[in-house]
Short mmCIF file of C-alpha atoms and ligand atoms in Angstrom, two decimals:
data_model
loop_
_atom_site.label_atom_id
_atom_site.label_comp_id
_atom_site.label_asym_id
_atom_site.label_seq_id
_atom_site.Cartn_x
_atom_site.Cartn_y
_atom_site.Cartn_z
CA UNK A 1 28.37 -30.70 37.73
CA UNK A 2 29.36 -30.41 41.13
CA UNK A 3 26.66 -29.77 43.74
CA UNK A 4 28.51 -29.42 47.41
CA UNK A 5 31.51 -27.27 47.48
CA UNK A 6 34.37 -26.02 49.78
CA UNK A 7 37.74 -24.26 49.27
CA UNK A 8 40.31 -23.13 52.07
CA UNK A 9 43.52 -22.39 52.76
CA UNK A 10 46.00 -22.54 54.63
CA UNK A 11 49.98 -21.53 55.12
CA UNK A 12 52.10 -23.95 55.67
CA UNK A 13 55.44 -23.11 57.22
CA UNK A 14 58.64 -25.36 56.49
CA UNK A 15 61.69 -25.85 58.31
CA UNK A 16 64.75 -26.19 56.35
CA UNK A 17 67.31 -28.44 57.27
CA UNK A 18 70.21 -26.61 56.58
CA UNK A 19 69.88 -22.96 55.94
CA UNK A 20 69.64 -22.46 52.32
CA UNK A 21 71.79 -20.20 50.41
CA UNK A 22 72.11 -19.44 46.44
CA UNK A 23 73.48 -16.82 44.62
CA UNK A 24 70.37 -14.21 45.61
CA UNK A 25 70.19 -14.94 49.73
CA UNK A 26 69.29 -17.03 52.17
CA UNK A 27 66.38 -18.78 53.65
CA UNK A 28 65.55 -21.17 56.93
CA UNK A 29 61.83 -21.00 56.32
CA UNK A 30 59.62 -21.53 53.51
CA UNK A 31 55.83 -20.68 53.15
CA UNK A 32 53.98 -22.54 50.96
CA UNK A 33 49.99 -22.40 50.30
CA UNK A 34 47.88 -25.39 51.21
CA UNK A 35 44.33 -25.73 49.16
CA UNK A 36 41.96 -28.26 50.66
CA UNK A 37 39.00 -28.65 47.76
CA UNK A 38 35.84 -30.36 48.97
CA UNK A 39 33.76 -31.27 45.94
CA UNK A 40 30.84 -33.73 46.68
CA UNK A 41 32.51 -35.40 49.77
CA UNK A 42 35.89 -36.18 48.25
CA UNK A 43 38.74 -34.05 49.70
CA UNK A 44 41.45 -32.64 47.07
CA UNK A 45 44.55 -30.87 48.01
CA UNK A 46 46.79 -28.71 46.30
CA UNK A 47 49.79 -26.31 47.27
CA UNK A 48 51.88 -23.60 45.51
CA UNK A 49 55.44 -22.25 46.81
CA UNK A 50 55.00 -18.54 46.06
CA UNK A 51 58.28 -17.46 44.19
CA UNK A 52 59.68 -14.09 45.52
CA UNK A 53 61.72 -14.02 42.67
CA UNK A 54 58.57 -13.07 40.53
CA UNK A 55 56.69 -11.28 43.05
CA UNK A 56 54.20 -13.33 44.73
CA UNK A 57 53.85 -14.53 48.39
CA UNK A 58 51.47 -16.62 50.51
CA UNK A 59 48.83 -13.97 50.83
CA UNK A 60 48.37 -12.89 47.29
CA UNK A 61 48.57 -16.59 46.40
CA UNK A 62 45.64 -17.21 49.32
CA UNK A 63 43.66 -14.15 48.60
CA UNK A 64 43.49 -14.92 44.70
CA UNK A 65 41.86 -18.25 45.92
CA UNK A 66 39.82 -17.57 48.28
CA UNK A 67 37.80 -15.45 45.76
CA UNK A 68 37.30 -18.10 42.96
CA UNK A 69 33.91 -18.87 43.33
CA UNK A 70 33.67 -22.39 41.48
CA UNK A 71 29.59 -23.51 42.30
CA UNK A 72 27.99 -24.88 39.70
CA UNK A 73 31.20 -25.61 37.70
CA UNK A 74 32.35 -28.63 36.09
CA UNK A 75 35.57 -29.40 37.69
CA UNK A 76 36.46 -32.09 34.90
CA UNK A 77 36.96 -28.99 32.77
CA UNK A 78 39.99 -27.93 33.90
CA UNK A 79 40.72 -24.95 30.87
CA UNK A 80 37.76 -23.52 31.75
CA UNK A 81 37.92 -23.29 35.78
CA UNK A 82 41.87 -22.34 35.70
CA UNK A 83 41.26 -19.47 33.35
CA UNK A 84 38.74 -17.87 36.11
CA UNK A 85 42.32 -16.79 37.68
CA UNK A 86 43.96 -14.25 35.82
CA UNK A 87 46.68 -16.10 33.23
CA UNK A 88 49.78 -14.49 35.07
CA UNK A 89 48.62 -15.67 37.85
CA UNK A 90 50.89 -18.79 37.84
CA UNK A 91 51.00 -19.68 41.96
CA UNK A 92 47.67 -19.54 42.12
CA UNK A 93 46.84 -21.23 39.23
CA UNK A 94 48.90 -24.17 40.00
CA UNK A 95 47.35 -24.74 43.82
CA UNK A 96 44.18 -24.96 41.82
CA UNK A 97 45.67 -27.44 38.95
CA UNK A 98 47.01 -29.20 41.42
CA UNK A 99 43.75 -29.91 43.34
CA UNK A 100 41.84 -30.21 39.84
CA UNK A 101 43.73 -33.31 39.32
CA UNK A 102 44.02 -34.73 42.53
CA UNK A 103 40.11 -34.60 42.54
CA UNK A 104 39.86 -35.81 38.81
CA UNK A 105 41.92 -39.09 39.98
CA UNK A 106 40.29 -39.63 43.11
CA UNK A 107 36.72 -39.39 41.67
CA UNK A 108 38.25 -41.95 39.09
CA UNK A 109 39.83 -44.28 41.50
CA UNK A 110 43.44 -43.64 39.45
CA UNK A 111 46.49 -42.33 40.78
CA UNK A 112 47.75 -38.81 38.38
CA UNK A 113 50.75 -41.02 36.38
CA UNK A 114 47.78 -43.04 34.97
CA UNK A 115 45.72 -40.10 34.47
CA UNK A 116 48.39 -38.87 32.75
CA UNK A 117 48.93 -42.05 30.59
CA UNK A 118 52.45 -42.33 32.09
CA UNK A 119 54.07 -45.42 33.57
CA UNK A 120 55.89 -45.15 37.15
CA UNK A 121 58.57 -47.51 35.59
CA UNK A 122 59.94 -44.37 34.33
CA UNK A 123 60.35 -42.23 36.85
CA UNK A 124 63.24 -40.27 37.27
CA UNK A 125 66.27 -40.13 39.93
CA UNK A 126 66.23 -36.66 41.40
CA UNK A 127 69.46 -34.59 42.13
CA UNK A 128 69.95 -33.47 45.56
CA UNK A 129 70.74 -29.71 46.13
CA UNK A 130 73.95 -28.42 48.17
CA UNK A 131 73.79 -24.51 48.69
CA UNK A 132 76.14 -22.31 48.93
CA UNK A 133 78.32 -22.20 52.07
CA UNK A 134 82.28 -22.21 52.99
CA UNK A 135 84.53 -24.83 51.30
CA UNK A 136 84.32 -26.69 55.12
CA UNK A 137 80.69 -26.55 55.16
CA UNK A 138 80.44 -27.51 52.09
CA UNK A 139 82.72 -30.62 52.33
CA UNK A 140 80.46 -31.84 55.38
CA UNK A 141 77.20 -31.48 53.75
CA UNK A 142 78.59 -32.97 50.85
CA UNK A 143 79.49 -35.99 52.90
CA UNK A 144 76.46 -36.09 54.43
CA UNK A 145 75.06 -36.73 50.85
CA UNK A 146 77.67 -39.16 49.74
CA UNK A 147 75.17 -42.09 49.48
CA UNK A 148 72.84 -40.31 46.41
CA UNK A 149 74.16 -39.93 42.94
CA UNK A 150 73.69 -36.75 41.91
CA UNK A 151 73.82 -33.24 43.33
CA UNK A 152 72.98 -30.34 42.06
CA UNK A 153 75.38 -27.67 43.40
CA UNK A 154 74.30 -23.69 43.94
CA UNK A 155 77.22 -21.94 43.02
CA UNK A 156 77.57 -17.66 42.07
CA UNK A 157 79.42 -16.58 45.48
CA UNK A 158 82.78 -16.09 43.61
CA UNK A 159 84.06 -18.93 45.06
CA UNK A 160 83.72 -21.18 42.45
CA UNK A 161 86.50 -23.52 41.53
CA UNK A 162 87.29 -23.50 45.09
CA UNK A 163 83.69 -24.92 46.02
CA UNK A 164 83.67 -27.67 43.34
CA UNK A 165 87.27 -29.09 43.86
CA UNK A 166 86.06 -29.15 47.32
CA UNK A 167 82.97 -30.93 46.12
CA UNK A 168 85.17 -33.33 43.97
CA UNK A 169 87.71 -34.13 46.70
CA UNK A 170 84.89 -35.98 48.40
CA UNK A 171 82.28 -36.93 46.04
CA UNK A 172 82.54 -38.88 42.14
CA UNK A 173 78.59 -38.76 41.47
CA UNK A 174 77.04 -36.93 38.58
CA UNK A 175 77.17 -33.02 39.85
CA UNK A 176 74.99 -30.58 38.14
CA UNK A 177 75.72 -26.66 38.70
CA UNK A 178 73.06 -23.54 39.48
CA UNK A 179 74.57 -20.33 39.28
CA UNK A 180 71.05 -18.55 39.67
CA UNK A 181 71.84 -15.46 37.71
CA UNK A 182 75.27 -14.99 39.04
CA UNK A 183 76.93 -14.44 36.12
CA UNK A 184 77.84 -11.86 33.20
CA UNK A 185 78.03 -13.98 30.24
CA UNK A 186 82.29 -13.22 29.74
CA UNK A 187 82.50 -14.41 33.24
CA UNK A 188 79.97 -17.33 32.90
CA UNK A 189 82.10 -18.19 29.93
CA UNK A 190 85.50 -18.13 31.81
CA UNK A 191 83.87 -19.97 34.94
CA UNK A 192 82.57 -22.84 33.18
CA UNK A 193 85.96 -23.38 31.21
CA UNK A 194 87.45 -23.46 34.78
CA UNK A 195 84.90 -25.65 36.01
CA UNK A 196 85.10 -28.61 32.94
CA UNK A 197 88.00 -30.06 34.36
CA UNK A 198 85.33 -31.23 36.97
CA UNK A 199 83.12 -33.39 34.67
CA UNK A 200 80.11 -31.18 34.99
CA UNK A 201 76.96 -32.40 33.54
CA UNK A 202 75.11 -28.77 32.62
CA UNK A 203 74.92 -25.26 34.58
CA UNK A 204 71.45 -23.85 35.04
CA UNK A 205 70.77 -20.41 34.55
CA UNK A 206 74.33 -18.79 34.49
CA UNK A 207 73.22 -15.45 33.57
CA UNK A 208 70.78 -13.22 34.32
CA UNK A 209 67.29 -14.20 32.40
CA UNK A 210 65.66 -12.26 30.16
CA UNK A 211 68.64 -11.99 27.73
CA UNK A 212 68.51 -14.72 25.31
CA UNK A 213 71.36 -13.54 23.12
CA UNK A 214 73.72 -13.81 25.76
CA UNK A 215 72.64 -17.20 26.85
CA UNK A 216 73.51 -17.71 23.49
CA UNK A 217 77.24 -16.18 23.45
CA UNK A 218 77.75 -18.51 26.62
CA UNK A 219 76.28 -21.56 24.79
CA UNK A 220 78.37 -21.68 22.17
CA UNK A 221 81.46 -21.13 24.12
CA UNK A 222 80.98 -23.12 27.21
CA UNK A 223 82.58 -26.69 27.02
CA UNK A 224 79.23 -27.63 30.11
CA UNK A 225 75.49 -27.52 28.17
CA UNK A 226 73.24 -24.76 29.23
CA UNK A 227 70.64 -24.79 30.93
CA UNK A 228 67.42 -22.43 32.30
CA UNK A 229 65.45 -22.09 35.12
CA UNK A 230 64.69 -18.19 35.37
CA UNK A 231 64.41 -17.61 31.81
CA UNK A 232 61.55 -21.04 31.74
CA UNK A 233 59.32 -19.44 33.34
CA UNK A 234 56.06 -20.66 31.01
CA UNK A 235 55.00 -22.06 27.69
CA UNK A 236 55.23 -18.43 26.61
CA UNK A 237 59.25 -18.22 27.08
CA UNK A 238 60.82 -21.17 24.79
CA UNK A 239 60.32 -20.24 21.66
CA UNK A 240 63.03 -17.25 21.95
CA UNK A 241 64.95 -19.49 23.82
CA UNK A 242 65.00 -21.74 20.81
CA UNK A 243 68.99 -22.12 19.76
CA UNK A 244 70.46 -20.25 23.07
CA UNK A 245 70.17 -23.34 25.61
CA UNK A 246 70.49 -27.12 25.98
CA UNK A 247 67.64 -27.12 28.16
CA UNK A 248 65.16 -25.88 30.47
CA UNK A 249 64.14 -26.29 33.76
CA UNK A 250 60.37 -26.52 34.32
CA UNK A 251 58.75 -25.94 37.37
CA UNK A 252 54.91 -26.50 38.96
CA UNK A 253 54.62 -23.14 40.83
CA UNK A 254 56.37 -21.11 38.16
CA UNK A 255 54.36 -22.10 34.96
CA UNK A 256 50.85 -22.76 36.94
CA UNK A 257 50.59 -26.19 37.52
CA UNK A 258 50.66 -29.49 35.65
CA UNK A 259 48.56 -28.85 32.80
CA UNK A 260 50.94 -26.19 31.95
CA UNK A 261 54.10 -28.32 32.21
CA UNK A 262 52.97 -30.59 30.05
CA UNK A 263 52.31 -28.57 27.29
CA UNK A 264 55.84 -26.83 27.80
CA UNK A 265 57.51 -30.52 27.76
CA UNK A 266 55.93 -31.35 24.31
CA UNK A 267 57.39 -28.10 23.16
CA UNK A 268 60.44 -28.29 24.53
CA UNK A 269 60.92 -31.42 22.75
CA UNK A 270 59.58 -29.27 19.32
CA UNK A 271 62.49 -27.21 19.88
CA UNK A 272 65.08 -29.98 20.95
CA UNK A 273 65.62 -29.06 24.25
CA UNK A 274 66.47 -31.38 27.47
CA UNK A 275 63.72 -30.88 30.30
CA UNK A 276 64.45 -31.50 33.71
CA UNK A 277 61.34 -30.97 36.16
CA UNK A 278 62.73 -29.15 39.41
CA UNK A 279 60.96 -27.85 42.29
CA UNK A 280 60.82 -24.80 45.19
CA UNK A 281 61.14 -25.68 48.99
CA UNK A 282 57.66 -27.22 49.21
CA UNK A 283 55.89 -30.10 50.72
CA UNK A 284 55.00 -33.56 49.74
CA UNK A 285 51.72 -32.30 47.79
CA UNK A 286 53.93 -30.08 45.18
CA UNK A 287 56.78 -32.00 44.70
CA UNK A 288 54.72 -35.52 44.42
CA UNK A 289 52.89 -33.96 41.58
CA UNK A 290 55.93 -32.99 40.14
CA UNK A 291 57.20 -36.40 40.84
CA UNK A 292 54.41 -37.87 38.48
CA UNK A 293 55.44 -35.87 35.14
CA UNK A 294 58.81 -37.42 35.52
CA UNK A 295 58.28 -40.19 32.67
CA UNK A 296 58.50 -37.57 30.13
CA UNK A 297 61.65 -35.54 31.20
CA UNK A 298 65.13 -36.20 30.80
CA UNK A 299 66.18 -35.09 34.47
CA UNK A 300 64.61 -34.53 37.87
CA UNK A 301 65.35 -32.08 40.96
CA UNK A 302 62.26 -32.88 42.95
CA UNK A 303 64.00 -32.56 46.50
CA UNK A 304 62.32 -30.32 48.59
CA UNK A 305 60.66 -32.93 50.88
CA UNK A 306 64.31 -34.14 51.77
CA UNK A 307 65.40 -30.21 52.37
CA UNK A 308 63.04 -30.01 55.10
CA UNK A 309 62.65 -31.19 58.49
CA UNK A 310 58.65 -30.93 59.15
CA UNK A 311 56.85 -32.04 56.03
CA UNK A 312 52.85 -32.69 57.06
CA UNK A 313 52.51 -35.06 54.24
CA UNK A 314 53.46 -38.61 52.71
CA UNK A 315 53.70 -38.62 48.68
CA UNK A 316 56.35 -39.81 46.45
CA UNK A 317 58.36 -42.07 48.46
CA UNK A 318 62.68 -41.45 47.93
CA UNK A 319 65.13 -44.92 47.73
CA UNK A 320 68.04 -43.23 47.77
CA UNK A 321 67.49 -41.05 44.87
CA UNK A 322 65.05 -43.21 42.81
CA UNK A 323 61.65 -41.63 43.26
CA UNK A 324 58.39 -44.10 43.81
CA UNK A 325 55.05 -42.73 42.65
CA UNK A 326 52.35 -43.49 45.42
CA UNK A 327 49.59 -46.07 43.44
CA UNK A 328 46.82 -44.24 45.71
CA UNK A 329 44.29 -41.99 43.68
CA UNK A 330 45.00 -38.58 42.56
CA UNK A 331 48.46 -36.95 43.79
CA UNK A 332 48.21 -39.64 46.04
CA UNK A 333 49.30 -37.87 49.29
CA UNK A 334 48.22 -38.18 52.67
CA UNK A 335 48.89 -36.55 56.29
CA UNK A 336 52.07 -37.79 57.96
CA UNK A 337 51.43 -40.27 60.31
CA UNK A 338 51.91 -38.91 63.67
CA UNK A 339 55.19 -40.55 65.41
MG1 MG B 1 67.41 -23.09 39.43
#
């Protein structure tokens, strides 16, 4: 039981490096929620990146927390104290998750891969993102990127082929595709047979979610696998996705946290699917717990720390693209040294 008690929170606004364009618009900030949870003298922190996309934002997110009133609650229960948000609630829910396990690790002197039985041997190499921009632009921040093996490419402008035999005249890495809900599925199907000669490793989300059939249709005609990120939205979405993709794309912020992933990664591997574990423009604190599941995925696109220019905290730790889990307790993130 947990005697002293404090919760805040706070906004945190992120610089992007580049402005950051997909299929849907553009962005050069970011706000993300910050939860600092007090709980006997240890100090937990989690964050959530509030997804427009599925209507929520920073003060929803803040206001949903700021009313959980958690004295007298065992935080080691972490069912029971996540359910006192409401279950749609997943931004919310995964600041809280977040800072549930950051305080369960620190009050057992264990960083959250070993909570999590997991070894840091295995984590995974994330993909770096390129948005969408002119075939010049793109060529330059592909270049800038040369060093890293894989990129994930946002793609959907109508500019397609161009973009990619752009990409390709200046990069040979692995190249992954996002088309965030670009397509129809007859022109999904047509793009992706134009894209092949590219060696393409999958396309995420090519058409709009919420339409498994055609996810489907494209499936079975595309020569590049299939995979979701809209349409993965929780445990509650794979089963009807079972047969129409190759994969999914989980994220932290969109499914509530990491108790959440983890229970759609053992049933995405039920329904033989390939998981990669992505992330939102967020700081250190999201994507480091993110970072930690990555021994049980197949793929990783946990880049948001290296999309910004004013991250406030030190986590996972990038060599090149080869993630290193921090050894410290919990999420194992701390404030940025000052410079
Ligand atoms: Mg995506």
């Amino acid at each position: 039981m947990t005697s002293s008690l404090a919760l805040t929170c706070e906004t945190l606004t992120l610089h992007l490096r580049h402005t950051f364009t997909i299929s849907r618009g553009s962005e050069d900030v970011a706000e993300t929620v910050l939860l600092r949870l007090r709980a006997d003298g240890v100090d937990a922190l989690g964050e959530s990146a509030p997804i427009s996309r599925y209507d929520e934002d920073a003060l929803q997110v803040t206001q949903m927390l700021q009313r959980l009133m958690l004295g007298g609650r065992d935080l080691f229960c972490f069912d029971d104290v996540l359910d006192l948000l409401p279950a749609g609630a997943f931004g919310a829910r995964c600041a809280l998750d977040l800072a549930l396990h950051d305080l369960a690790g620190k009050r057992l002197g264990i960083p959250l891969y070993r909570l999590l039985g997991l070894d840091p041997a295995r984590a995974a190499e994330t993909s770096f993102t390129i948005g969408i921009a002119d075939p010049q632009k793109t060529i330059e921040k592909t270049k800038e990127a040369r060093h890293l093996p894989i990129l994930k490419v946002k793609i959907g402008a109508g500019n397609d082929v161009e973009t990619i035999e752009a990409i390709r005249s200046v990069y040979g890495g692995r190249v992954r595709l996002d088309a965030n809900e670009a397509w129809t599925p007859e022109v999904a199907v047509s793009t992706l047979k134009a894209l092949a000669r590219f060696d393409i490793e999958f396309c995420e989300q090519p058409i709009a979610a919420g339409q498994p059939e055609g996810l489907r249709f494209v499936k079975e005609r595309s020569p590049i696998p299939i995979f979701v990120d809209e349409d993965s939205k929780s445990l509650a979405d794979l089963a009807r996705l079972y047969g129409c993709v190759d994969g999914i794309n989980i994220k932290l912020v969109k499914c509530g946290g990491i108790r959440e992933a983890v229970r759609m990664i053992h049933a995405a591997r039920a329904l033989d699917m390939k998981i990669m574990i992505g992330c939102m423009i967020e700081s250190s604190v999201l994507a480091t717990a993110a970072a930690h599941l990555t021994p049980l995925v197949d793929y990783a696109d946990i880049d948001g720390p290296l999309l910004i220019t004013d991250d406030p905290f030190v986590g996972v730790r990038y060599d090149g693209a080869r993630m290193r889990l921090p050894d410290a307790p919990g999420l194992g993130v701390v404030p940025r040294p000052p410079t």
